[in-house]
mmCIF file of C-alpha atoms in Angstrom:
data_model
loop_
_atom_site.group_PDB
_atom_site.id
_atom_site.type_symbol
_atom_site.label_atom_id
_atom_site.label_comp_id
_atom_site.label_asym_id
_atom_site.label_seq_id
_atom_site.Cartn_x
_atom_site.Cartn_y
_atom_site.Cartn_z
ATOM 1 C CA MET A 23 117.125 63.680 133.626
ATOM 2 C CA ASN A 24 114.573 62.473 136.183
ATOM 3 C CA GLU A 25 115.192 61.793 139.746
ATOM 4 C CA ALA A 26 115.994 57.939 139.555
ATOM 5 C CA GLU A 27 118.204 58.700 136.867
ATOM 6 C CA THR A 28 120.180 61.308 138.424
ATOM 7 C CA ARG A 29 120.634 58.789 141.323
ATOM 8 C CA TRP A 30 121.732 55.881 139.066
ATOM 9 C CA THR A 31 124.286 58.590 137.546
ATOM 10 C CA LEU A 32 125.515 59.773 140.695
ATOM 11 C CA ALA A 33 126.103 55.946 141.994
ATOM 12 C CA ALA A 34 128.228 55.202 138.707
ATOM 13 C CA PHE A 35 130.244 58.011 139.615
ATOM 14 C CA GLY A 36 130.585 57.093 143.531
ATOM 15 C CA ALA A 37 131.198 53.484 142.847
ATOM 16 C CA SER A 38 133.837 54.349 140.201
ATOM 17 C CA LEU A 39 135.400 56.984 142.510
ATOM 18 C CA LEU A 40 135.581 54.506 145.524
ATOM 19 C CA VAL A 41 137.551 51.848 143.149
ATOM 20 C CA PHE A 42 139.950 54.226 142.368
ATOM 21 C CA LEU A 43 140.349 55.872 145.883
ATOM 22 C CA SER A 44 141.088 52.499 147.040
ATOM 23 C CA THR A 45 144.660 52.363 145.690
ATOM 24 C CA PHE A 46 145.192 56.023 145.648
ATOM 25 C CA SER A 47 148.503 57.403 146.647
ATOM 26 C CA THR A 48 149.931 60.918 147.177
ATOM 27 C CA HIS A 49 153.208 60.229 146.194
ATOM 28 C CA VAL A 50 155.049 60.535 142.673
ATOM 29 C CA ALA A 51 154.943 57.363 140.752
ATOM 30 C CA LEU A 52 157.341 55.733 138.285
ATOM 31 C CA GLY A 53 157.516 56.008 134.553
ATOM 32 C CA ASP A 54 156.408 59.551 133.167
ATOM 33 C CA SER A 55 154.742 60.487 136.542
ATOM 34 C CA PRO A 56 157.745 62.865 137.605
ATOM 35 C CA GLU A 57 157.948 64.473 134.308
ATOM 36 C CA SER A 58 153.724 65.085 134.409
ATOM 37 C CA VAL A 59 154.114 66.837 137.867
ATOM 38 C CA ALA A 60 157.060 69.120 137.189
ATOM 39 C CA GLY A 61 155.689 69.987 133.972
ATOM 40 C CA ILE A 62 151.945 70.704 135.364
ATOM 41 C CA LYS A 63 153.749 72.606 137.980
ATOM 42 C CA ALA A 64 156.006 74.664 135.732
ATOM 43 C CA LEU A 65 153.035 74.896 133.240
ATOM 44 C CA GLY A 66 155.295 73.468 130.817
ATOM 45 C CA ILE A 67 155.598 71.127 127.464
ATOM 46 C CA LEU A 68 155.848 67.571 128.147
ATOM 47 C CA HIS A 69 157.399 64.843 126.183
ATOM 48 C CA ALA A 70 156.129 64.966 122.435
ATOM 49 C CA PRO A 71 153.373 65.549 121.214
ATOM 50 C CA GLY A 72 153.594 67.768 124.426
ATOM 51 C CA TYR A 73 150.192 66.893 125.899
ATOM 52 C CA PRO A 74 149.125 70.856 126.338
ATOM 53 C CA VAL A 75 145.419 70.319 127.240
ATOM 54 C CA TYR A 76 146.105 67.979 129.855
ATOM 55 C CA VAL A 77 148.785 70.574 131.429
ATOM 56 C CA ILE A 78 146.387 73.155 131.332
ATOM 57 C CA ALA A 79 143.660 71.389 132.755
ATOM 58 C CA ALA A 80 145.679 69.648 135.701
ATOM 59 C CA ARG A 81 147.236 73.002 136.306
ATOM 60 C CA ILE A 82 143.799 74.610 136.844
ATOM 61 C CA PHE A 83 142.812 71.497 138.985
ATOM 62 C CA SER A 84 145.632 71.689 141.298
ATOM 63 C CA THR A 85 145.743 75.461 141.584
ATOM 64 C CA LEU A 86 141.939 75.454 142.730
ATOM 65 C CA LEU A 87 142.461 72.356 145.141
ATOM 66 C CA PRO A 88 143.692 74.402 148.286
ATOM 67 C CA PHE A 89 145.603 71.534 150.268
ATOM 68 C CA GLY A 90 148.147 68.753 149.354
ATOM 69 C CA SER A 91 151.439 68.301 147.575
ATOM 70 C CA MET A 92 151.578 69.090 143.886
ATOM 71 C CA ALA A 93 151.855 65.401 142.997
ATOM 72 C CA MET A 94 148.803 64.574 145.265
ATOM 73 C CA ARG A 95 146.602 66.936 143.458
ATOM 74 C CA VAL A 96 147.761 65.813 140.150
ATOM 75 C CA ASN A 97 147.072 62.382 140.829
ATOM 76 C CA LEU A 98 143.743 63.205 142.299
ATOM 77 C CA PHE A 99 143.231 64.960 139.023
ATOM 78 C CA SER A 100 143.660 61.692 137.043
ATOM 79 C CA VAL A 101 141.054 59.938 139.759
ATOM 80 C CA VAL A 102 138.401 62.502 139.133
ATOM 81 C CA SER A 103 138.858 62.257 135.400
ATOM 82 C CA ALA A 104 138.604 58.613 135.521
ATOM 83 C CA ALA A 105 135.362 58.542 137.593
ATOM 84 C CA LEU A 106 134.026 61.205 135.277
ATOM 85 C CA THR A 107 134.883 59.026 132.103
ATOM 86 C CA ALA A 108 133.078 55.697 133.903
ATOM 87 C CA THR A 109 130.147 57.915 134.529
ATOM 88 C CA MET A 110 130.193 59.344 130.725
ATOM 89 C CA VAL A 111 130.102 55.736 129.849
ATOM 90 C CA PHE A 112 126.876 54.770 131.932
ATOM 91 C CA LEU A 113 125.177 57.682 130.430
ATOM 92 C CA ILE A 114 126.467 57.071 126.940
ATOM 93 C CA ALA A 115 125.175 53.328 127.349
ATOM 94 C CA ARG A 116 121.897 54.735 128.705
ATOM 95 C CA LYS A 117 121.185 56.810 125.656
ATOM 96 C CA MET A 118 121.973 53.801 123.507
ATOM 97 C CA GLY A 119 119.365 51.788 124.956
ATOM 98 C CA ALA A 120 121.094 50.028 127.875
ATOM 99 C CA THR A 121 119.262 49.238 131.166
ATOM 100 C CA ARG A 122 120.487 51.048 134.254
ATOM 101 C CA VAL A 123 121.957 47.850 135.657
ATOM 102 C CA GLY A 124 123.439 47.290 132.188
ATOM 103 C CA ALA A 125 124.809 50.622 131.769
ATOM 104 C CA LEU A 126 126.281 50.594 135.412
ATOM 105 C CA ALA A 127 128.378 47.172 134.669
ATOM 106 C CA GLY A 128 129.555 49.040 131.761
ATOM 107 C CA ALA A 129 130.706 51.808 133.512
ATOM 108 C CA LEU A 130 132.456 49.348 136.341
ATOM 109 C CA THR A 131 133.947 47.180 133.523
ATOM 110 C CA LEU A 132 135.793 50.114 132.366
ATOM 111 C CA ALA A 133 136.451 51.364 136.120
ATOM 112 C CA THR A 134 137.983 47.698 136.920
ATOM 113 C CA GLY A 135 139.976 47.367 133.816
ATOM 114 C CA THR A 136 143.547 46.678 134.588
ATOM 115 C CA SER A 137 145.518 49.651 132.806
ATOM 116 C CA PHE A 138 142.579 52.043 133.283
ATOM 117 C CA TRP A 139 142.825 51.173 137.010
ATOM 118 C CA PHE A 140 146.390 51.578 137.314
ATOM 119 C CA TYR A 141 146.333 54.868 135.333
ATOM 120 C CA ALA A 142 143.521 56.304 137.209
ATOM 121 C CA GLY A 143 145.827 57.216 140.038
ATOM 122 C CA PHE A 144 148.616 57.961 137.999
ATOM 123 C CA ALA A 145 149.987 61.272 136.875
ATOM 124 C CA LYS A 146 149.668 60.700 133.166
ATOM 125 C CA HIS A 147 147.249 61.849 130.328
ATOM 126 C CA TYR A 148 145.211 58.740 129.859
ATOM 127 C CA ALA A 149 141.985 59.108 132.117
ATOM 128 C CA PHE A 150 141.579 62.855 131.150
ATOM 129 C CA SER A 151 141.703 61.928 127.615
ATOM 130 C CA ALA A 152 139.499 59.209 127.821
ATOM 131 C CA PHE A 153 136.998 61.638 129.573
ATOM 132 C CA LEU A 154 137.416 64.013 126.425
ATOM 133 C CA LEU A 155 136.535 61.244 124.256
ATOM 134 C CA ALA A 156 133.724 60.298 126.270
ATOM 135 C CA ALA A 157 132.387 63.635 126.578
ATOM 136 C CA THR A 158 132.587 64.527 123.015
ATOM 137 C CA THR A 159 130.447 61.128 122.301
ATOM 138 C CA TYR A 160 127.921 62.159 124.718
ATOM 139 C CA ALA A 161 127.663 65.580 123.346
ATOM 140 C CA VAL A 162 126.934 64.164 119.847
ATOM 141 C CA LEU A 163 124.152 61.885 121.200
ATOM 142 C CA ALA A 164 122.740 64.605 122.965
ATOM 143 C CA TRP A 165 122.566 66.416 119.518
ATOM 144 C CA ARG A 166 121.025 64.013 117.625
ATOM 145 C CA GLU A 167 118.222 63.246 120.484
ATOM 146 C CA ARG A 168 117.475 67.129 121.054
ATOM 147 C CA GLY A 169 119.358 68.998 118.359
ATOM 148 C CA GLY A 170 120.884 72.254 118.649
ATOM 149 C CA TRP A 171 123.733 73.686 116.514
ATOM 150 C CA TRP A 172 125.549 74.543 119.951
ATOM 151 C CA ARG A 173 125.565 71.098 121.142
ATOM 152 C CA LEU A 174 127.369 69.813 118.164
ATOM 153 C CA GLY A 175 129.538 72.965 118.094
ATOM 154 C CA LEU A 176 130.358 71.942 121.699
ATOM 155 C CA ALA A 177 131.230 68.356 120.545
ATOM 156 C CA GLY A 178 133.486 69.740 118.064
ATOM 157 C CA ALA A 179 135.243 71.955 120.463
ATOM 158 C CA VAL A 180 135.690 68.900 123.048
ATOM 159 C CA LEU A 181 137.194 66.942 120.381
ATOM 160 C CA GLY A 182 139.492 69.901 119.098
ATOM 161 C CA ALA A 183 140.918 70.322 122.597
ATOM 162 C CA ALA A 184 141.292 66.625 122.932
ATOM 163 C CA THR A 185 144.004 66.930 120.292
ATOM 164 C CA GLY A 186 146.084 68.609 122.858
ATOM 165 C CA GLY A 187 146.181 64.896 125.044
ATOM 166 C CA SER A 188 146.338 62.334 122.705
ATOM 167 C CA TRP A 189 145.847 63.151 119.093
ATOM 168 C CA GLN A 190 146.397 59.653 117.743
ATOM 169 C CA ILE A 191 143.615 58.452 119.860
ATOM 170 C CA VAL A 192 141.425 61.305 118.754
ATOM 171 C CA ALA A 193 142.155 60.096 115.149
ATOM 172 C CA LEU A 194 141.434 57.005 115.586
ATOM 173 C CA LEU A 195 137.639 57.657 116.915
ATOM 174 C CA VAL A 196 136.892 60.316 114.430
ATOM 175 C CA PRO A 197 135.395 57.837 111.741
ATOM 176 C CA ALA A 198 132.881 56.419 114.278
ATOM 177 C CA LEU A 199 131.967 60.152 115.375
ATOM 178 C CA ALA A 200 131.719 60.911 111.604
ATOM 179 C CA TRP A 201 129.268 58.156 111.137
ATOM 180 C CA LEU A 202 127.275 59.320 114.347
ATOM 181 C CA VAL A 203 126.919 62.706 112.987
ATOM 182 C CA LEU A 204 126.233 61.708 109.383
ATOM 183 C CA VAL A 205 124.092 58.691 109.521
ATOM 184 C CA LYS A 206 121.121 60.780 110.300
ATOM 185 C CA ARG A 207 117.578 61.302 108.976
ATOM 186 C CA PRO A 208 117.125 64.195 108.396
ATOM 187 C CA LEU A 209 120.688 64.840 107.298
ATOM 188 C CA PRO A 210 122.482 67.165 109.788
ATOM 189 C CA ARG A 211 121.967 70.893 108.907
ATOM 190 C CA VAL A 212 124.921 73.066 107.509
ATOM 191 C CA ARG A 213 124.747 75.272 110.294
ATOM 192 C CA ASP A 214 125.331 72.411 112.718
ATOM 193 C CA LEU A 215 128.118 70.797 110.895
ATOM 194 C CA GLY A 216 129.794 74.487 110.252
ATOM 195 C CA ALA A 217 129.807 74.989 114.265
ATOM 196 C CA ALA A 218 131.370 71.511 115.038
ATOM 197 C CA VAL A 219 133.877 72.479 112.627
ATOM 198 C CA VAL A 220 134.686 76.176 113.322
ATOM 199 C CA ALA A 221 134.693 75.371 116.931
ATOM 200 C CA GLY A 222 136.862 72.228 116.497
ATOM 201 C CA VAL A 223 139.282 74.170 114.298
ATOM 202 C CA LEU A 224 139.269 77.068 116.877
ATOM 203 C CA ALA A 225 139.989 74.840 119.933
ATOM 204 C CA VAL A 226 142.888 73.214 118.081
ATOM 205 C CA VAL A 227 144.524 76.298 117.064
ATOM 206 C CA LEU A 228 144.205 77.645 120.631
ATOM 207 C CA VAL A 229 145.908 74.603 122.274
ATOM 208 C CA TRP A 230 148.628 74.215 120.086
ATOM 209 C CA GLY A 231 148.944 78.374 119.949
ATOM 210 C CA PHE A 232 149.204 77.928 123.725
ATOM 211 C CA VAL A 233 152.402 75.600 123.088
ATOM 212 C CA LEU A 234 154.061 78.155 120.605
ATOM 213 C CA VAL A 235 153.592 81.011 122.969
ATOM 214 C CA ARG A 236 154.510 79.248 126.213
ATOM 215 C CA ALA A 237 157.445 77.534 124.854
ATOM 216 C CA GLY A 238 158.667 81.153 123.675
ATOM 217 C CA GLN A 239 158.363 81.878 127.574
ATOM 218 C CA ASN A 240 161.224 79.338 128.303
ATOM 219 C CA PRO A 241 159.282 77.251 131.086
ATOM 220 C CA ALA A 242 161.280 74.884 133.743
ATOM 221 C CA LEU A 243 160.270 72.056 131.343
ATOM 222 C CA ASP A 244 160.056 72.480 127.500
ATOM 223 C CA TRP A 245 160.475 69.536 125.542
ATOM 224 C CA GLY A 246 161.365 70.288 121.873
ATOM 225 C CA HIS A 247 161.570 74.001 122.511
ATOM 226 C CA ALA A 248 158.567 74.536 119.937
ATOM 227 C CA THR A 249 158.975 78.231 119.438
ATOM 228 C CA SER A 250 157.938 78.393 115.593
ATOM 229 C CA VAL A 251 155.446 76.717 113.719
ATOM 230 C CA HIS A 252 157.646 74.267 112.199
ATOM 231 C CA ARG A 253 158.832 73.095 115.753
ATOM 232 C CA VAL A 254 155.265 72.732 116.750
ATOM 233 C CA VAL A 255 154.472 70.645 113.967
ATOM 234 C CA ASP A 256 157.725 68.273 114.789
ATOM 235 C CA LEU A 257 156.389 68.262 118.281
ATOM 236 C CA ILE A 258 152.926 67.154 117.353
ATOM 237 C CA THR A 259 154.202 64.191 114.689
ATOM 238 C CA LEU A 260 156.668 62.861 117.447
ATOM 239 C CA LYS A 261 159.610 63.748 115.125
ATOM 240 C CA ASP A 262 161.872 64.010 118.228
ATOM 241 C CA PHE A 263 161.333 60.670 119.025
ATOM 242 C CA GLY A 264 162.355 59.588 115.575
ATOM 243 C CA LEU A 265 158.779 58.563 114.693
ATOM 244 C CA GLY A 266 157.700 61.782 112.638
ATOM 245 C CA THR A 267 155.363 61.282 109.499
ATOM 246 C CA ASP A 268 158.159 61.226 107.072
ATOM 247 C CA VAL A 269 159.341 57.636 108.323
ATOM 248 C CA LEU A 270 155.737 56.125 108.147
ATOM 249 C CA GLY A 271 156.020 53.250 105.385
ATOM 250 C CA ARG A 272 159.720 53.156 105.473
ATOM 251 C CA ASP A 273 161.602 49.884 106.437
ATOM 252 C CA ASP A 274 165.020 51.366 107.023
ATOM 253 C CA SER A 275 163.882 53.764 109.687
ATOM 254 C CA PRO A 276 165.137 53.054 113.282
ATOM 255 C CA GLY A 277 161.662 54.531 114.630
ATOM 256 C CA LYS A 278 158.440 53.019 114.920
ATOM 257 C CA LYS A 279 156.762 52.949 111.310
ATOM 258 C CA VAL A 280 153.978 51.126 109.531
ATOM 259 C CA GLY A 281 155.543 49.250 106.671
ATOM 260 C CA PRO A 282 154.465 46.212 104.525
ATOM 261 C CA SER A 283 155.479 43.842 107.348
ATOM 262 C CA ASP A 284 153.035 45.546 109.626
ATOM 263 C CA ALA A 285 150.319 44.807 107.179
ATOM 264 C CA VAL A 286 151.186 41.166 106.840
ATOM 265 C CA LEU A 287 151.373 40.662 110.731
ATOM 266 C CA LEU A 288 148.206 42.746 111.320
ATOM 267 C CA PRO A 289 145.658 39.630 111.849
ATOM 268 C CA VAL A 290 148.213 38.083 114.065
ATOM 269 C CA ARG A 291 148.691 41.497 115.895
ATOM 270 C CA LEU A 292 144.709 41.925 116.084
ATOM 271 C CA LEU A 293 144.464 38.278 118.066
ATOM 272 C CA VAL A 294 147.131 39.318 120.522
ATOM 273 C CA TYR A 295 145.392 42.769 121.015
ATOM 274 C CA LEU A 296 142.249 40.841 121.626
ATOM 275 C CA GLY A 297 144.394 38.945 124.407
ATOM 276 C CA VAL A 298 145.421 42.220 125.790
ATOM 277 C CA LEU A 299 141.755 43.306 126.243
ATOM 278 C CA SER A 300 140.731 39.989 127.576
ATOM 279 C CA ARG A 301 143.379 40.533 130.328
ATOM 280 C CA GLU A 302 142.335 44.210 130.526
ATOM 281 C CA VAL A 303 138.677 43.353 131.371
ATOM 282 C CA GLY A 304 138.492 39.474 131.754
ATOM 283 C CA TRP A 305 137.164 37.260 129.052
ATOM 284 C CA TRP A 306 133.544 37.019 130.141
ATOM 285 C CA PRO A 307 133.169 40.950 130.137
ATOM 286 C CA LEU A 308 134.702 40.444 126.390
ATOM 287 C CA LEU A 309 132.473 37.955 125.288
ATOM 288 C CA VAL A 310 129.543 39.912 126.897
ATOM 289 C CA GLY A 311 130.359 43.038 125.107
ATOM 290 C CA LEU A 312 130.446 41.349 121.748
ATOM 291 C CA PHE A 313 127.268 39.931 122.292
ATOM 292 C CA GLY A 314 125.922 43.225 123.166
ATOM 293 C CA LEU A 315 127.589 44.498 119.865
ATOM 294 C CA GLY A 316 125.613 41.779 118.056
ATOM 295 C CA TRP A 317 122.647 42.731 119.895
ATOM 296 C CA SER A 318 122.892 46.213 118.884
ATOM 297 C CA TRP A 319 123.025 45.568 115.323
ATOM 298 C CA THR A 320 119.244 43.791 115.512
ATOM 299 C CA ARG A 321 117.880 47.221 117.104
ATOM 300 C CA LYS A 322 116.781 49.996 115.309
ATOM 301 C CA PRO A 323 118.593 52.733 114.878
ATOM 302 C CA ARG A 324 121.525 50.738 113.807
ATOM 303 C CA VAL A 325 123.666 53.740 113.871
ATOM 304 C CA TYR A 326 124.678 53.277 117.395
ATOM 305 C CA ALA A 327 125.885 49.676 116.403
ATOM 306 C CA GLY A 328 128.027 51.383 113.373
ATOM 307 C CA PHE A 329 129.465 53.825 116.019
ATOM 308 C CA LEU A 330 130.726 50.983 118.283
ATOM 309 C CA THR A 331 131.833 48.673 115.622
ATOM 310 C CA LEU A 332 133.888 51.583 113.985
ATOM 311 C CA GLY A 333 135.191 53.042 117.301
ATOM 312 C CA PHE A 334 136.180 49.349 118.696
ATOM 313 C CA LEU A 335 137.890 48.282 115.390
ATOM 314 C CA ALA A 336 139.490 51.388 114.259
ATOM 315 C CA ASN A 337 141.297 51.657 117.516
ATOM 316 C CA LEU A 338 142.205 47.866 117.506
ATOM 317 C CA VAL A 339 143.493 48.130 113.958
ATOM 318 C CA GLY A 340 145.313 51.251 114.559
ATOM 319 C CA ALA A 341 147.152 50.147 117.474
ATOM 320 C CA ALA A 342 147.957 46.802 115.951
ATOM 321 C CA LEU A 343 149.428 48.484 112.967
ATOM 322 C CA VAL A 344 151.687 51.303 114.411
ATOM 323 C CA VAL A 345 152.386 49.356 118.127
ATOM 324 C CA PRO A 346 153.770 45.843 117.710
ATOM 325 C CA PRO A 347 152.125 44.359 120.649
ATOM 326 C CA GLY A 348 154.354 41.580 121.702
ATOM 327 C CA GLY A 349 153.326 39.099 123.981
ATOM 328 C CA VAL A 350 150.139 39.386 126.577
ATOM 329 C CA ASP A 351 152.049 37.720 129.267
ATOM 330 C CA GLY A 352 152.936 39.941 132.317
ATOM 331 C CA PHE A 353 151.332 42.583 134.027
ATOM 332 C CA GLN A 354 153.490 45.507 132.583
ATOM 333 C CA THR A 355 152.720 44.527 129.235
ATOM 334 C CA THR A 356 149.118 44.779 129.829
ATOM 335 C CA LEU A 357 149.454 48.391 131.039
ATOM 336 C CA ALA A 358 151.618 49.334 128.326
ATOM 337 C CA GLN A 359 149.465 48.139 125.571
ATOM 338 C CA GLY A 360 146.270 49.354 127.186
ATOM 339 C CA GLY A 361 147.477 52.746 126.980
ATOM 340 C CA PHE A 362 146.968 52.362 123.181
ATOM 341 C CA LEU A 363 143.365 51.222 123.405
ATOM 342 C CA LEU A 364 141.253 53.991 125.089
ATOM 343 C CA GLY A 365 138.937 53.792 122.079
ATOM 344 C CA ALA A 366 138.659 50.459 122.073
ATOM 345 C CA LEU A 367 138.121 50.146 125.843
ATOM 346 C CA LEU A 368 135.116 52.926 125.948
ATOM 347 C CA SER A 369 133.223 51.158 123.264
ATOM 348 C CA LEU A 370 133.737 47.827 124.682
ATOM 349 C CA ALA A 371 132.373 49.292 128.041
ATOM 350 C CA VAL A 372 129.333 50.682 126.342
ATOM 351 C CA MET A 373 129.010 47.247 124.618
ATOM 352 C CA VAL A 374 129.052 45.670 127.874
ATOM 353 C CA GLY A 375 126.337 47.712 129.238
ATOM 354 C CA LEU A 376 124.104 46.747 126.108
ATOM 355 C CA GLY A 377 124.936 43.010 126.724
#
C-alpha cells in the first residue's frame, strides 16, 4: 500500500470513527446491553447462541484499556469495531475497482446507516460480527491477488471464529465467499483450500470448546449451562428459544420457523426488506448501489459481481424466510430488522463504492 492509499484508508477510519463518537455514550444502554456488559465482565455465556468470540474479544479489549467503566469500555469496543468495518469496506471496494472517492462514499454509507450507526455505540455483537465478515472477505481478496496458502488459511480462521458471533449471518455469506474462492483461474491449489478448511474447523472447535469449558466453571452469567456437547449444540441451534433445528418447516411450532407460508410470502417480504434497506441508507444510496452492481457485471473479472450479488441476495432471502419483517414504519422496526442484514449491508456499501 503506497503513501496516498494509506492516507485515504486512515481518512476512511477517521471519518467513520468521528461519526460514531458523535453520539457515543459511556452508559449502559437498553435492550441486550446490560446482559452484554455483565457477560463480558464475567467472561460468561450470553443468551443463545452465546456469542463467545464477541465476549472474548470485548473482554480482551476492556482489559487492555486502563480507564473508564466496564460499560464505557464495551461500548467503545463496538465503536472501534464499527470504524474498522467501515475501513474494510473502503479497502474491499478499492480491490474490486472502486475509485478512492467512491470507496470512501461506500464506507460512509455503511457508517451512517441507521442500525449500523445505532449499534456502533451499543454493547452488542453486530459491529464486531460485521468486522469479522469484512476481514474474511478482504483476506480472500488478498489471496486472490497475491496468493499464499496462509492468506486463505487466515480467511478460514477468521470465518470460523465469526461463528462465535452470529453463525447465521456467517452461513448466509458462505455461498458468496465460496464463489470468490472457487471461481478462479487457475483453480485454487489443494494446499490453499486445505489450509482454509483446517484453520476454519480449528477456530470453530476452539471457540465452542471455550463455551464447553467455561460453562463448566459456572460463571456469573451462564445462559443454557452448556456443560456437554449436547447442550452446546442446543445453545448454537437456539433450542432454548424454541427455535431449534427440529422446528424448521413445522407449522405447529410456537417458535420461529420456515414453513410453506414463508415461501409463499417471500416476494412480499423481499419488497419489505428492500424498504428496510432504503430506510437504513436512503433510496439514493440504494439505487447507486444497484447501479454499481450492474456496472460490475460489465467488467472483468465478473467474479466480484457474482460475490456481491450472492452476498446481497442470500442475506436478503435468508432473513426474509426466517424473520418476518412486518412493516417498515418506525425507527425501532428499522433497527430490529437491520441487525439481520449485515451481509447485505456490507455488500451494498461496496456496491455504492463501485457506483
